[in-house]
Coordinates of C-alpha atoms and ligand atoms in Angstrom, one line a residue:
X29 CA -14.5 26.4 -12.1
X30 CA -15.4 29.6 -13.6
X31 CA -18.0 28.4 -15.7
X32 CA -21.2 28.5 -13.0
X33 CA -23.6 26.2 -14.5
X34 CA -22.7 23.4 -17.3
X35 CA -24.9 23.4 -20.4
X36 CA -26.7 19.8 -20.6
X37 CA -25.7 17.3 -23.3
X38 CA -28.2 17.0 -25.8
X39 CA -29.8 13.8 -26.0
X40 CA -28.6 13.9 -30.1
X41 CA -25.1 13.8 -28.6
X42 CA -25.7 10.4 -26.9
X43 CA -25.2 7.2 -28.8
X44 CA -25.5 3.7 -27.4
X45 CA -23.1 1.5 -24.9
X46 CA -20.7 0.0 -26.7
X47 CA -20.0 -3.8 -26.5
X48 CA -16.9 -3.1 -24.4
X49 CA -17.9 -4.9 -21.5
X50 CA -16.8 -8.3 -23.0
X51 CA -13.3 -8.3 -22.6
X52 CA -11.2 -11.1 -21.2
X53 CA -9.0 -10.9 -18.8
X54 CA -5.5 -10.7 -19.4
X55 CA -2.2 -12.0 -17.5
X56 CA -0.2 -9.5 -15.3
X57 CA 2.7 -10.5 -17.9
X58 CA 0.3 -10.2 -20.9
X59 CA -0.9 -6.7 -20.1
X60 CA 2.4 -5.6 -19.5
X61 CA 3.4 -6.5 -23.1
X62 CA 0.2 -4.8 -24.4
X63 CA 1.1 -1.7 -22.5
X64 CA 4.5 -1.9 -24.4
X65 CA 2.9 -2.6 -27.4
X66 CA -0.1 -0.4 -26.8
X67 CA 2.2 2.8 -27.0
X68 CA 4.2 1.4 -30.3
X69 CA 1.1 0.7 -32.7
X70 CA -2.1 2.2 -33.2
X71 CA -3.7 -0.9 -34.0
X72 CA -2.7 -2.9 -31.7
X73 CA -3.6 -0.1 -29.0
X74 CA -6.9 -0.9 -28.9
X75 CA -6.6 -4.9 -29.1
X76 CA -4.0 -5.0 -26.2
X77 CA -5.2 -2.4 -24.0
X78 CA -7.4 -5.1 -22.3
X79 CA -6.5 -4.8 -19.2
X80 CA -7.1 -6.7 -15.9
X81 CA -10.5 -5.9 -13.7
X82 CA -10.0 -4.5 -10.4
X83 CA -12.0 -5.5 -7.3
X84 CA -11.9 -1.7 -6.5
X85 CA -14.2 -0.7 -9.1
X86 CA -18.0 0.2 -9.0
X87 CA -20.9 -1.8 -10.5
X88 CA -22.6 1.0 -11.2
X89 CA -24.1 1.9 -14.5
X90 CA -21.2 3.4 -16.7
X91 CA -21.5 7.0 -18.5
X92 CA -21.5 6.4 -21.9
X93 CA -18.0 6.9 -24.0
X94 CA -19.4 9.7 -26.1
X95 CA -20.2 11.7 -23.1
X96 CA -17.3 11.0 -21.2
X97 CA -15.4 12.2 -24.5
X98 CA -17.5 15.0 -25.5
X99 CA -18.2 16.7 -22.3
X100 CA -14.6 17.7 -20.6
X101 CA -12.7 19.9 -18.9
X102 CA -9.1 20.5 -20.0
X103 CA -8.7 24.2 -20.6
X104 CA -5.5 24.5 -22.3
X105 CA -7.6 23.5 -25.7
X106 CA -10.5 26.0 -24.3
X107 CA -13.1 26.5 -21.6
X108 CA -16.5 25.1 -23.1
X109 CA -16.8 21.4 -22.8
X110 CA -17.4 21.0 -26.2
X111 CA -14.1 22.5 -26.9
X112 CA -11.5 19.9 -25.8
X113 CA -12.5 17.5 -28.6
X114 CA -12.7 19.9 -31.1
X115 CA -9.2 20.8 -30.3
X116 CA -6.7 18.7 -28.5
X117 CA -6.3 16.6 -32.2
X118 CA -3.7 18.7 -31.9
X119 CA -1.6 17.6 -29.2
X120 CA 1.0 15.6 -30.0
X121 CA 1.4 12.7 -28.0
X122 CA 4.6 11.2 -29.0
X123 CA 7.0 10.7 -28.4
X124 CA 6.7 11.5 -24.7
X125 CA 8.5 11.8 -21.6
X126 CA 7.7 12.4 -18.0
X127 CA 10.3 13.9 -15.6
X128 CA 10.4 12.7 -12.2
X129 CA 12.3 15.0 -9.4
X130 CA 12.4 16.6 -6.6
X131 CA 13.0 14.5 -3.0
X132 CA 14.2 11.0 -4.6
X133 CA 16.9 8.9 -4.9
X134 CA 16.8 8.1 -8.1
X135 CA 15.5 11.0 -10.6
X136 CA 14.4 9.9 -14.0
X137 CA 12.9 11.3 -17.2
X138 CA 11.0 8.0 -18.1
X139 CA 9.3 7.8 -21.9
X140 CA 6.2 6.8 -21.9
X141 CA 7.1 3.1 -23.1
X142 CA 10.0 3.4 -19.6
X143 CA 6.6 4.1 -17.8
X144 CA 4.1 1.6 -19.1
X145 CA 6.8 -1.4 -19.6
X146 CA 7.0 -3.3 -15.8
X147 CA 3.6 -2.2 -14.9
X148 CA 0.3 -4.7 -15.3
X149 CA -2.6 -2.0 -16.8
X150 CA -5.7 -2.8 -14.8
X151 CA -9.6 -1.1 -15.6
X152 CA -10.6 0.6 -12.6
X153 CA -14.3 1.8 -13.4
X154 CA -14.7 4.9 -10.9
X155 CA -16.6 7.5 -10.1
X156 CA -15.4 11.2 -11.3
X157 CA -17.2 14.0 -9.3
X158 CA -16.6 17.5 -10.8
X159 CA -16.8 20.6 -8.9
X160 CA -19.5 21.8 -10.9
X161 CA -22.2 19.6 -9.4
X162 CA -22.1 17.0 -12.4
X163 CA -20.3 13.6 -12.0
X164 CA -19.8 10.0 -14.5
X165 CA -18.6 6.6 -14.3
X166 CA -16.3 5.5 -15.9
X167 CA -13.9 2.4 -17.2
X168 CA -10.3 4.0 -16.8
X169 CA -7.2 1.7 -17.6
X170 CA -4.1 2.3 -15.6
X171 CA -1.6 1.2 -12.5
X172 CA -1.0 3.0 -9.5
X173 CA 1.0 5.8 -9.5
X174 CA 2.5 4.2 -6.0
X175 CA 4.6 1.6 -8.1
X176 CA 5.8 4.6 -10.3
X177 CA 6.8 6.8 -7.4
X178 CA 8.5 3.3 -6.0
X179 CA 11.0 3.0 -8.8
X180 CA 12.3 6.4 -8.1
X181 CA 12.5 5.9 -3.9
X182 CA 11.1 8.8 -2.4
X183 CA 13.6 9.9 0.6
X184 CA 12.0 10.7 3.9
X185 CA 11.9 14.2 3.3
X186 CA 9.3 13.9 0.6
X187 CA 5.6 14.6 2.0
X188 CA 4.0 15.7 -0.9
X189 CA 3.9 15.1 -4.8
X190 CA 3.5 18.6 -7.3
X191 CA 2.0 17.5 -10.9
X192 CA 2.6 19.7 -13.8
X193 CA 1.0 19.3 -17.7
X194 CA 2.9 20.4 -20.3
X195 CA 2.9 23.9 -21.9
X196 CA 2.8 23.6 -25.6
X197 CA 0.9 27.1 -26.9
X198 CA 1.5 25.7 -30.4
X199 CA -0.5 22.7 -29.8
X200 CA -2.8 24.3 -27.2
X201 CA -5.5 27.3 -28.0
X202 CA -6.2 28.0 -24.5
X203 CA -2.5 28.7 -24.0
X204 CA -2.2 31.3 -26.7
X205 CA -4.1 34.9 -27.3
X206 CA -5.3 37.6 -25.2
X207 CA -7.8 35.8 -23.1
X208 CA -5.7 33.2 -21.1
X209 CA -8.0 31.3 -18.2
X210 CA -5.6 29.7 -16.3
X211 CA -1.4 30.5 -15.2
X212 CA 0.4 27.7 -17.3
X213 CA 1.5 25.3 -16.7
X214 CA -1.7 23.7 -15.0
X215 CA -0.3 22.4 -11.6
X216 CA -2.0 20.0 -8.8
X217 CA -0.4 18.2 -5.6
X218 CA -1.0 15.4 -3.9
X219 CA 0.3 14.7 0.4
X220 CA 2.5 11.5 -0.2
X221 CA 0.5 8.9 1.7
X222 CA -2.7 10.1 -0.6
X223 CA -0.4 9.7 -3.9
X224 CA 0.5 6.1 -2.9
X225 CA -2.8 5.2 -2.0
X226 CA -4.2 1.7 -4.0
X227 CA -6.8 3.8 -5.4
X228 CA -4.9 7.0 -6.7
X229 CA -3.8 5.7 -10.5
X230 CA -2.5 6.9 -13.6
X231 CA -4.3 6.5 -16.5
X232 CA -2.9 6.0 -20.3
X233 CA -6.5 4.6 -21.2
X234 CA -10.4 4.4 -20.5
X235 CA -13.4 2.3 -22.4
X236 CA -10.7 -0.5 -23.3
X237 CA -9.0 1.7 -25.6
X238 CA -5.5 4.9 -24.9
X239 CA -7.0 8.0 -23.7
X240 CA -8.4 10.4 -26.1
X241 CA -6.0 13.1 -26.2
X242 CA -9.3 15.6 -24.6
X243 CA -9.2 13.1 -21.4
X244 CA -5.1 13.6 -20.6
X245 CA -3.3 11.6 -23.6
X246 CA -1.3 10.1 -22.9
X247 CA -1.0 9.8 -19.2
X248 CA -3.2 11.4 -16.4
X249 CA -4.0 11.1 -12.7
X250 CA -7.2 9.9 -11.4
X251 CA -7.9 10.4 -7.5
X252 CA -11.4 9.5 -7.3
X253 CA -12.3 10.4 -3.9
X254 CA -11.7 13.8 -4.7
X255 CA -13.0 16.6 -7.0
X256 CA -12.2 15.9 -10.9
X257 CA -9.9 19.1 -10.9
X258 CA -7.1 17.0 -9.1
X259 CA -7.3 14.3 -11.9
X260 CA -4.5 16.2 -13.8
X261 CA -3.9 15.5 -17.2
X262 CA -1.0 14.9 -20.1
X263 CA 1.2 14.9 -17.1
X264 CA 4.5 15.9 -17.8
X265 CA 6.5 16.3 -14.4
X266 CA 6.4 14.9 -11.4
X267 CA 8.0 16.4 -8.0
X268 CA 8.5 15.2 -4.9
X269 CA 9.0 18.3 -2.4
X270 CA 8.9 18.8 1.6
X271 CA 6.3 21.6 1.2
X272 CA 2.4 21.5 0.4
X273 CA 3.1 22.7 -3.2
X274 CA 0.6 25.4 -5.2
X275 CA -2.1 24.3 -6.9
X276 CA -3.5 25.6 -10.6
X277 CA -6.9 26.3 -8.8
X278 CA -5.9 27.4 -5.5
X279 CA -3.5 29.8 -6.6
X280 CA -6.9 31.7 -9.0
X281 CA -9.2 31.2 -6.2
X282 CA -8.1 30.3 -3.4
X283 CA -10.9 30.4 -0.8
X284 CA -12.3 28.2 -3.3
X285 CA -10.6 25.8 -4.0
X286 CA -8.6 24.5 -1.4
X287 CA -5.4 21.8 -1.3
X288 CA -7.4 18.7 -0.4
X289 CA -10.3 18.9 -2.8
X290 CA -11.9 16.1 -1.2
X291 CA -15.5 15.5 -2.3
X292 CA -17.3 16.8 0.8
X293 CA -20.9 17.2 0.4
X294 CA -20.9 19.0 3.8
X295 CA -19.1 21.8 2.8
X296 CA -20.2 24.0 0.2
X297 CA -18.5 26.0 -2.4
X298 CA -18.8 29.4 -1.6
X299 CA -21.3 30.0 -4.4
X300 CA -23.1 26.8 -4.6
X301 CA -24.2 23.6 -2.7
X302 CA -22.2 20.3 -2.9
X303 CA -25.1 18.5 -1.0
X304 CA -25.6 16.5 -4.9
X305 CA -24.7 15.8 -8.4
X306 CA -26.3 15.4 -11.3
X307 CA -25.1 12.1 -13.3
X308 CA -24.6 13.2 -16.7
X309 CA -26.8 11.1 -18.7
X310 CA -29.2 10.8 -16.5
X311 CA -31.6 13.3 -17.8
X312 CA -31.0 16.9 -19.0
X313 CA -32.7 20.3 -18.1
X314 CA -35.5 20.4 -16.5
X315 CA -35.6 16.7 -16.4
X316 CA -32.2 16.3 -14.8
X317 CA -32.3 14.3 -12.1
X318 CA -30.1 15.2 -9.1
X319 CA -29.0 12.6 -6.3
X320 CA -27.1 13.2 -2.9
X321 CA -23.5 13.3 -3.4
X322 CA -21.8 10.5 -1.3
X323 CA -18.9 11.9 1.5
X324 CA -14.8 11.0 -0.1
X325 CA -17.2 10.2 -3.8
X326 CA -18.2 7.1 -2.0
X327 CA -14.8 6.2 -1.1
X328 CA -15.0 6.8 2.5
X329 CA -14.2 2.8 3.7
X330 CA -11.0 3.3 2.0
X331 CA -9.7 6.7 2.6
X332 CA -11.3 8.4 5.5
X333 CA -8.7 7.2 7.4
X334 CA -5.7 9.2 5.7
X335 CA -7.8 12.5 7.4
X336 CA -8.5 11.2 10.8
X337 CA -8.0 14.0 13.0
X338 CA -8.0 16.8 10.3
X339 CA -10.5 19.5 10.4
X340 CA -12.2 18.9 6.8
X341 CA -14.0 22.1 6.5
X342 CA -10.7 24.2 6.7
X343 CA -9.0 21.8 4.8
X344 CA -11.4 22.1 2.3
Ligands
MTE6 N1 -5.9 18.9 -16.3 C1 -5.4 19.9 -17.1 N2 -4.2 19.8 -17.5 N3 -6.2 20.9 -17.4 C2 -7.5 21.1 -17.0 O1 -8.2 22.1 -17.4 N4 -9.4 20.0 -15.8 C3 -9.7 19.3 -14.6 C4 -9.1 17.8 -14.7 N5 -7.7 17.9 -15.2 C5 -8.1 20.0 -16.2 C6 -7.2 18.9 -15.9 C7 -11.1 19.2 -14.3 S1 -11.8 20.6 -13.8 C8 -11.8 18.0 -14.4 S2 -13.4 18.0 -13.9 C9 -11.3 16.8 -15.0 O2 -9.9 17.0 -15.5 C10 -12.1 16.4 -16.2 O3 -11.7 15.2 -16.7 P1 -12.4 14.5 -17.9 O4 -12.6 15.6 -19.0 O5 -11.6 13.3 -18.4 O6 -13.8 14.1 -17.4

């Protein structure tokens, strides 16, 4: 990223867990309807969007909502973390459509409701490891993107899967002016077998309720064995193409940032260590505690097997 070191969250910006955890568990039937329903009415958002727990989650201690929506990264509303709350209110969020091209057999501009309406919404709580050195836990509701990517049937020609978010200057500060950090649109690729993994999803919620619009309203990608910069957000196109496809972050720096992004705590950035993280919340400043970041974010059991035989440090 280009800012070197985060600023810490004050501890005035941290209020108490909420009482989320209590949530029953819904039919795969049931949570379909409150996906459908979830994107019609504000209301019953909220009250529907309760979704099914996965066994692939993490019992670890969640990162409070008001830090996971006060501290982000989204730079088309700005480059401090404070900035995308303050300005994706913004964004408009519907209606909304995501095309799907490239290598299929069946190509499809889906709306949102399209998207949401066979799929069972399940809370995933995982880890998100940032780049930066700073990572959180947290309760995302979505489906995997492999049942999306099945409705359109991939032809054997596809190997990878190119991500664009939408370009909207109008909506979006950081995409308007004289100082512009990134080439729009912001762009991130997955290889095929990594996008149909169990564990890549899409997101259209998180803390039992839609995404906030500074998280990737409506819909966003979380990979979580891999630095947060892959976890594209407001996705608006989807591609599947023979060719390892540019990346936002790659293409500014590219011996940087490279394709995979996988969190490797063996290989450092080029200007700092990846060796640990500090888990926001725990402790700020001086006080901030640091502990060892975990090879693939902990995910290792589960995906270390879809690099066997790759040389990890140059695919970085
Ligand atoms: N997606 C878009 N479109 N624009 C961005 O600037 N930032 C990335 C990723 N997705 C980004 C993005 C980075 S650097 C991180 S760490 C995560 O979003 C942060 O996600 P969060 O704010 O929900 O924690």
């Amino acid at each position: 990223m280009l800012i070197r070191k985060p600023p810490d969250i004050p501890a005035s910006e941290i209020t108490p867990l909420n009482t989320y955890l209590r949530r029953r568990d819904l039919l795969a039937r049931g949570a379909a309807l409150a996906a459908l329903a979830a994107v019609s009415s504000r209301s019953t958002r909220a009250a529907l969007l309760e979704a099914k727990k996965s066994p692939f989650s993490t019992n670890e201690t969640q990162t409070r909502q008001a830090d996971a929506t006060s501290y982000n990264n989204f730079y088309e509303f700005g480059t401090d973390k404070a900035d995308p709350a303050a300005n994706a209110g913004s964004l408009k969020i519907a209606p909304w459509s995501v095309k799907i091209d490239g290598l299929v057999a069946k190509p499809a501009t889906y709306t949102l409701e399209d998207i949401l309406k066979p799929v069972a919404l399940e809370e995933r709580i995982y880890r998100l490891r940032c780049v930066e050195g700073w990572s959180m836990v947290i309760p995302w509701i979505g489906f995997p993107l492999a049942e999306l990517l099945a409705r359109v049937e991939p032809l054997g020609s596809a190997k990878y899967v190119a991500f664009e978010t939408l370009v909207r200057p109008d909506e979006m500060p950081g995409q308007r002016g004289l100082f512009q950090p990134l080439p729009w649109p912001y762009r991130e690729g997955l290889r095929l077998d990594e996008a149909m993994h169990p564990l890549t999803i899409l997101a259209t919620g998180m803390y039992g309720a839609t995404l906030p619009n500074q998280n990737g309203a409506p819909l966003r990608l979380v990979v979580p064995w891999k630095y947060g910069f892959k976890s594209i957000k407001s996705i608006v196109r989807i591609s599947l193409v023979e060719k390892q496809p540019p990346t936002t972050w790659q293409a500014l720096q590219d011996e940087e940032y490279g394709f995979y992004s996988n969190v490797n705590p063996e290989v450092d950035h080029p200007r700092w260590s990846q060796a640990t993280e500090r888990r926001i919340g725990e402790g700020s400043g001086l006080f901030a505690k640091r502990r060892p970041t975990l090879m693939f974010n902990g995910y290792g059991d589960q995906v270390a097997q879809l690099y066997a035989g790759l040389d990890l440090r140059a695919n970085f």
